[in-house]
mmCIF file of C-alpha atoms in Angstrom:
data_model
loop_
_atom_site.group_PDB
_atom_site.id
_atom_site.type_symbol
_atom_site.label_atom_id
_atom_site.label_comp_id
_atom_site.label_asym_id
_atom_site.label_seq_id
_atom_site.Cartn_x
_atom_site.Cartn_y
_atom_site.Cartn_z
ATOM 1 C CA MET A 1 -39.304 7.095 13.878
ATOM 2 C CA ASP A 2 -39.470 5.123 17.028
ATOM 3 C CA GLN A 3 -38.624 6.830 20.015
ATOM 4 C CA LYS A 4 -37.789 4.667 22.391
ATOM 5 C CA LEU A 5 -36.037 4.202 25.388
ATOM 6 C CA PHE A 6 -32.893 1.817 25.710
ATOM 7 C CA ALA A 7 -32.531 0.206 29.463
ATOM 8 C CA SER A 8 -28.648 -0.119 28.499
ATOM 9 C CA PRO A 9 -26.206 1.240 25.887
ATOM 10 C CA LEU A 10 -24.882 -2.398 25.468
ATOM 11 C CA SER A 11 -27.947 -2.946 22.956
ATOM 12 C CA PRO A 12 -26.982 -3.069 19.203
ATOM 13 C CA ALA A 13 -30.307 -1.490 18.267
ATOM 14 C CA TYR A 14 -29.069 1.609 20.494
ATOM 15 C CA TRP A 15 -26.111 2.318 18.890
ATOM 16 C CA ARG A 16 -28.798 1.574 15.658
ATOM 17 C CA ALA A 17 -30.565 4.331 16.621
ATOM 18 C CA SER A 18 -27.284 6.444 17.788
ATOM 19 C CA GLY A 19 -26.410 6.301 13.667
ATOM 20 C CA ARG A 20 -29.911 6.749 12.884
ATOM 21 C CA GLU A 21 -29.866 10.247 14.272
ATOM 22 C CA LEU A 22 -26.999 11.031 11.541
ATOM 23 C CA SER A 23 -29.646 11.063 8.831
ATOM 24 C CA ARG A 24 -32.447 12.848 10.697
ATOM 25 C CA LEU A 25 -32.098 16.602 9.525
ATOM 26 C CA ARG A 26 -33.660 18.661 12.597
ATOM 27 C CA VAL A 27 -31.289 16.869 15.025
ATOM 28 C CA LEU A 28 -28.487 17.748 12.726
ATOM 29 C CA THR A 29 -29.193 21.744 12.732
ATOM 30 C CA LEU A 30 -29.829 21.584 16.370
ATOM 31 C CA ALA A 31 -26.250 20.168 16.861
ATOM 32 C CA ALA A 32 -24.635 22.174 13.857
ATOM 33 C CA MET A 33 -26.423 25.039 16.406
ATOM 34 C CA LEU A 34 -25.165 23.567 20.130
ATOM 35 C CA LEU A 35 -21.596 23.087 18.376
ATOM 36 C CA ALA A 36 -21.717 26.837 17.191
ATOM 37 C CA LEU A 37 -22.992 27.161 20.968
ATOM 38 C CA ARG A 38 -20.514 25.589 22.604
ATOM 39 C CA ILE A 39 -17.901 27.295 20.573
ATOM 40 C CA VAL A 40 -19.003 30.921 21.658
ATOM 41 C CA ILE A 41 -18.273 29.395 25.000
ATOM 42 C CA SER A 42 -15.855 28.015 24.857
ATOM 43 C CA ALA A 43 -14.424 31.245 25.520
ATOM 44 C CA VAL A 44 -15.851 32.261 28.401
ATOM 45 C CA ARG A 45 -13.695 31.246 30.888
ATOM 46 C CA ILE A 46 -13.210 31.831 34.682
ATOM 47 C CA PRO A 47 -9.601 31.511 35.626
ATOM 48 C CA VAL A 48 -8.678 29.623 39.247
ATOM 49 C CA ALA A 49 -4.964 29.090 38.630
ATOM 50 C CA ASP A 50 -1.867 27.748 36.094
ATOM 51 C CA ASN A 51 -3.685 26.460 33.082
ATOM 52 C CA LEU A 52 -6.964 25.997 35.260
ATOM 53 C CA ASN A 53 -10.537 27.886 34.426
ATOM 54 C CA ILE A 54 -13.836 27.552 34.890
ATOM 55 C CA MET A 55 -15.652 26.288 31.902
ATOM 56 C CA PHE A 56 -19.772 26.085 31.187
ATOM 57 C CA THR A 57 -18.977 23.758 27.654
ATOM 58 C CA TYR A 58 -20.497 20.915 29.478
ATOM 59 C CA LEU A 59 -23.625 22.004 29.134
ATOM 60 C CA PRO A 60 -24.006 21.925 25.587
ATOM 61 C CA GLU A 61 -21.896 19.293 25.139
ATOM 62 C CA SER A 62 -24.382 16.799 27.502
ATOM 63 C CA LEU A 63 -26.974 18.157 25.263
ATOM 64 C CA ILE A 64 -25.915 17.595 22.241
ATOM 65 C CA ALA A 65 -24.700 14.117 23.426
ATOM 66 C CA LEU A 66 -28.498 13.764 24.673
ATOM 67 C CA ILE A 67 -29.825 13.969 21.354
ATOM 68 C CA CYS A 68 -27.288 12.457 18.968
ATOM 69 C CA GLY A 69 -25.672 9.628 20.898
ATOM 70 C CA PRO A 70 -22.024 8.205 20.979
ATOM 71 C CA VAL A 71 -21.883 7.514 17.607
ATOM 72 C CA ALA A 72 -22.067 11.435 16.846
ATOM 73 C CA ALA A 73 -21.356 12.973 20.127
ATOM 74 C CA PRO A 74 -17.694 11.839 20.254
ATOM 75 C CA MET A 75 -17.322 13.485 16.322
ATOM 76 C CA VAL A 76 -19.046 16.172 17.353
ATOM 77 C CA GLY A 77 -16.877 16.930 20.376
ATOM 78 C CA ALA A 78 -13.991 16.833 18.476
ATOM 79 C CA ALA A 79 -14.735 19.473 15.677
ATOM 80 C CA GLY A 80 -15.783 21.351 18.871
ATOM 81 C CA ASP A 81 -12.433 21.250 20.435
ATOM 82 C CA ILE A 82 -10.522 22.379 16.675
ATOM 83 C CA LEU A 83 -12.989 24.862 15.653
ATOM 84 C CA GLY A 84 -12.555 25.654 19.382
ATOM 85 C CA TYR A 85 -9.219 26.713 19.576
ATOM 86 C CA LEU A 86 -9.184 27.982 15.407
ATOM 87 C CA MET A 87 -11.943 30.655 16.946
ATOM 88 C CA HIS A 88 -10.122 31.680 20.008
ATOM 89 C CA PRO A 89 -6.515 29.807 20.056
ATOM 90 C CA ASP A 90 -5.251 30.426 23.458
ATOM 91 C CA GLY A 91 -1.802 28.453 23.389
ATOM 92 C CA GLY A 92 -0.292 25.458 21.129
ATOM 93 C CA PHE A 93 -3.082 22.671 19.557
ATOM 94 C CA PHE A 94 -2.080 19.564 21.351
ATOM 95 C CA PRO A 95 -5.020 16.258 20.126
ATOM 96 C CA GLY A 96 -4.452 14.974 23.524
ATOM 97 C CA TYR A 97 -7.072 17.655 24.637
ATOM 98 C CA THR A 98 -9.512 16.662 21.215
ATOM 99 C CA LEU A 99 -9.257 13.359 22.602
ATOM 100 C CA SER A 100 -10.726 14.191 26.148
ATOM 101 C CA ALA A 101 -13.367 16.453 24.170
ATOM 102 C CA MET A 102 -14.083 13.075 22.155
ATOM 103 C CA LEU A 103 -14.317 10.863 24.936
ATOM 104 C CA THR A 104 -16.457 13.397 27.102
ATOM 105 C CA GLY A 105 -19.174 13.026 24.195
ATOM 106 C CA LEU A 106 -19.198 9.371 24.414
ATOM 107 C CA ILE A 107 -18.971 9.832 28.564
ATOM 108 C CA TYR A 108 -22.491 11.872 28.233
ATOM 109 C CA ALA A 109 -23.824 9.844 25.342
ATOM 110 C CA LEU A 110 -23.716 6.468 27.088
ATOM 111 C CA PHE A 111 -25.810 7.870 30.136
ATOM 112 C CA LEU A 112 -28.192 9.724 28.730
ATOM 113 C CA TYR A 113 -28.618 8.670 25.123
ATOM 114 C CA ARG A 114 -32.462 7.479 24.696
ATOM 115 C CA ALA A 115 -32.042 6.764 28.442
ATOM 116 C CA ARG A 116 -34.703 7.453 31.784
ATOM 117 C CA ILE A 117 -32.907 10.549 33.066
ATOM 118 C CA THR A 118 -31.941 10.781 36.028
ATOM 119 C CA VAL A 119 -29.991 12.901 38.895
ATOM 120 C CA LEU A 120 -28.397 9.367 39.530
ATOM 121 C CA ARG A 121 -27.517 9.374 35.591
ATOM 122 C CA ILE A 122 -26.893 13.066 35.526
ATOM 123 C CA ALA A 123 -24.174 13.014 38.806
ATOM 124 C CA LEU A 124 -22.664 9.832 37.557
ATOM 125 C CA ALA A 125 -21.627 11.070 33.834
ATOM 126 C CA LYS A 126 -20.380 14.594 35.674
ATOM 127 C CA LEU A 127 -18.750 12.220 38.264
ATOM 128 C CA LEU A 128 -16.205 10.038 35.454
ATOM 129 C CA VAL A 129 -16.150 13.523 33.215
ATOM 130 C CA ASN A 130 -14.793 15.070 35.895
ATOM 131 C CA TYR A 131 -12.765 12.850 37.180
ATOM 132 C CA GLY A 132 -11.644 10.137 34.276
ATOM 133 C CA VAL A 133 -11.414 12.817 31.561
ATOM 134 C CA ASN A 134 -10.320 16.566 33.780
ATOM 135 C CA VAL A 135 -8.124 15.273 36.084
ATOM 136 C CA LEU A 136 -6.946 12.126 35.009
ATOM 137 C CA LEU A 137 -6.203 12.473 31.305
ATOM 138 C CA GLY A 138 -6.052 16.634 31.559
ATOM 139 C CA SER A 139 -3.663 17.015 34.193
ATOM 140 C CA LEU A 140 -1.309 14.199 32.069
ATOM 141 C CA TRP A 141 -2.139 16.895 29.326
ATOM 142 C CA SER A 142 -0.867 19.633 31.085
ATOM 143 C CA SER A 143 2.459 18.015 31.759
ATOM 144 C CA VAL A 144 2.985 17.253 28.822
ATOM 145 C CA MET A 145 2.298 21.469 27.150
ATOM 146 C CA TYR A 146 3.469 23.319 30.179
ATOM 147 C CA GLY A 147 5.879 20.933 31.449
ATOM 148 C CA LYS A 148 5.638 21.084 35.436
ATOM 149 C CA GLY A 149 4.968 17.546 36.839
ATOM 150 C CA TYR A 150 1.993 15.495 36.624
ATOM 151 C CA LEU A 151 0.936 15.865 40.119
ATOM 152 C CA TYR A 152 0.753 19.622 40.168
ATOM 153 C CA TYR A 153 -1.633 19.334 37.647
ATOM 154 C CA PHE A 154 -3.678 16.527 39.389
ATOM 155 C CA ALA A 155 -3.500 18.311 42.609
ATOM 156 C CA LYS A 156 -4.728 21.714 41.550
ATOM 157 C CA SER A 157 -7.616 20.025 38.973
ATOM 158 C CA ALA A 158 -8.626 17.209 41.788
ATOM 159 C CA VAL A 159 -9.640 20.238 43.506
ATOM 160 C CA LYS A 160 -11.265 22.599 40.736
ATOM 161 C CA ASN A 161 -13.147 20.160 39.690
ATOM 162 C CA THR A 162 -14.292 18.508 43.204
ATOM 163 C CA ILE A 163 -15.330 22.026 44.325
ATOM 164 C CA MET A 164 -17.773 22.181 41.034
ATOM 165 C CA LEU A 165 -19.021 19.218 40.700
ATOM 166 C CA PRO A 166 -21.904 19.427 42.828
ATOM 167 C CA VAL A 167 -22.186 22.541 41.020
ATOM 168 C CA GLU A 168 -22.098 21.691 37.743
ATOM 169 C CA ILE A 169 -24.664 18.633 38.749
ATOM 170 C CA ILE A 170 -26.847 20.842 40.176
ATOM 171 C CA ILE A 171 -26.970 22.979 36.827
ATOM 172 C CA LEU A 172 -27.045 20.201 34.226
ATOM 173 C CA THR A 173 -30.505 18.874 35.989
ATOM 174 C CA LEU A 174 -31.855 22.132 36.064
ATOM 175 C CA VAL A 175 -31.152 22.593 32.218
ATOM 176 C CA LEU A 176 -32.586 18.853 31.421
ATOM 177 C CA SER A 177 -35.463 19.585 33.388
ATOM 178 C CA ILE A 178 -36.234 22.640 31.890
ATOM 179 C CA LEU A 179 -35.317 21.665 27.886
ATOM 180 C CA LEU A 180 -36.374 17.702 27.960
ATOM 181 C CA PRO A 181 -40.115 18.250 27.801
ATOM 182 C CA VAL A 182 -39.371 20.691 24.785
ATOM 183 C CA LEU A 183 -37.307 18.080 22.861
ATOM 184 C CA SER A 184 -39.590 15.554 23.735
ATOM 185 C CA ARG A 185 -42.641 17.616 22.371
ATOM 186 C CA SER A 186 -40.794 18.531 19.939
ATOM 187 C CA GLY A 187 -40.135 14.693 18.729
ATOM 188 C CA ILE A 188 -36.110 15.503 18.761
ATOM 189 C CA THR A 189 -35.926 12.895 22.081
ATOM 190 C CA PRO A 190 -38.198 10.250 23.824
ATOM 191 C CA PRO A 191 -40.726 11.144 26.479
ATOM 192 C CA GLN A 192 -39.358 10.454 29.797
ATOM 193 C CA THR A 193 -41.621 7.640 31.767
ATOM 194 C CA ASP A 194 -41.512 10.281 34.230
ATOM 195 C CA ARG A 195 -43.157 13.604 34.315
ATOM 196 C CA ARG A 196 -39.771 14.924 36.478
ATOM 197 C CA LEU A 197 -36.584 13.953 37.254
ATOM 198 C CA ARG A 198 -36.297 11.234 40.270
ATOM 199 C CA VAL A 199 -33.463 11.054 42.204
ATOM 200 C CA PHE A 200 -33.121 7.532 40.834
#
């Protein structure tokens, strides 16, 4: 199978390649394992404030997006959110969080799937997820679910995500630096053009 990198996700071939991942048994098996890991990790959280927790689900989420692409990653994200709630129910189920999980998978995929991975790409993906999904949308869902004003949750979430952003970028960069060569040698992802992750 052609395992080339794409300069942009705007190419029709890029989306066809992502769709074909759904027929690759090794990719589906690895995605299922990462989905199970995501569900387990979703139960591990460090409470910071009311309805605000530090979590590590971004690691398997980003790896699923890297491997599966933008066609499958949102579906896996939705499945992970629903199954995670069923396995570890915490409050009421709210479909807004499922939508956030789908958008998170899509964003990671658009930046990481079949792309030349750089620290800048990782940082931009995390920036959009942390502020676009976690802060803007997450605060809206929290205000609907728990009754306090949007700005109350926005302020708390903005502080938490701002503090965690550089930490998560560093951790994700280290994880990808280790796993990308392994995934490439296994034929799961295409080889990167550089032996080490570059900043730009």
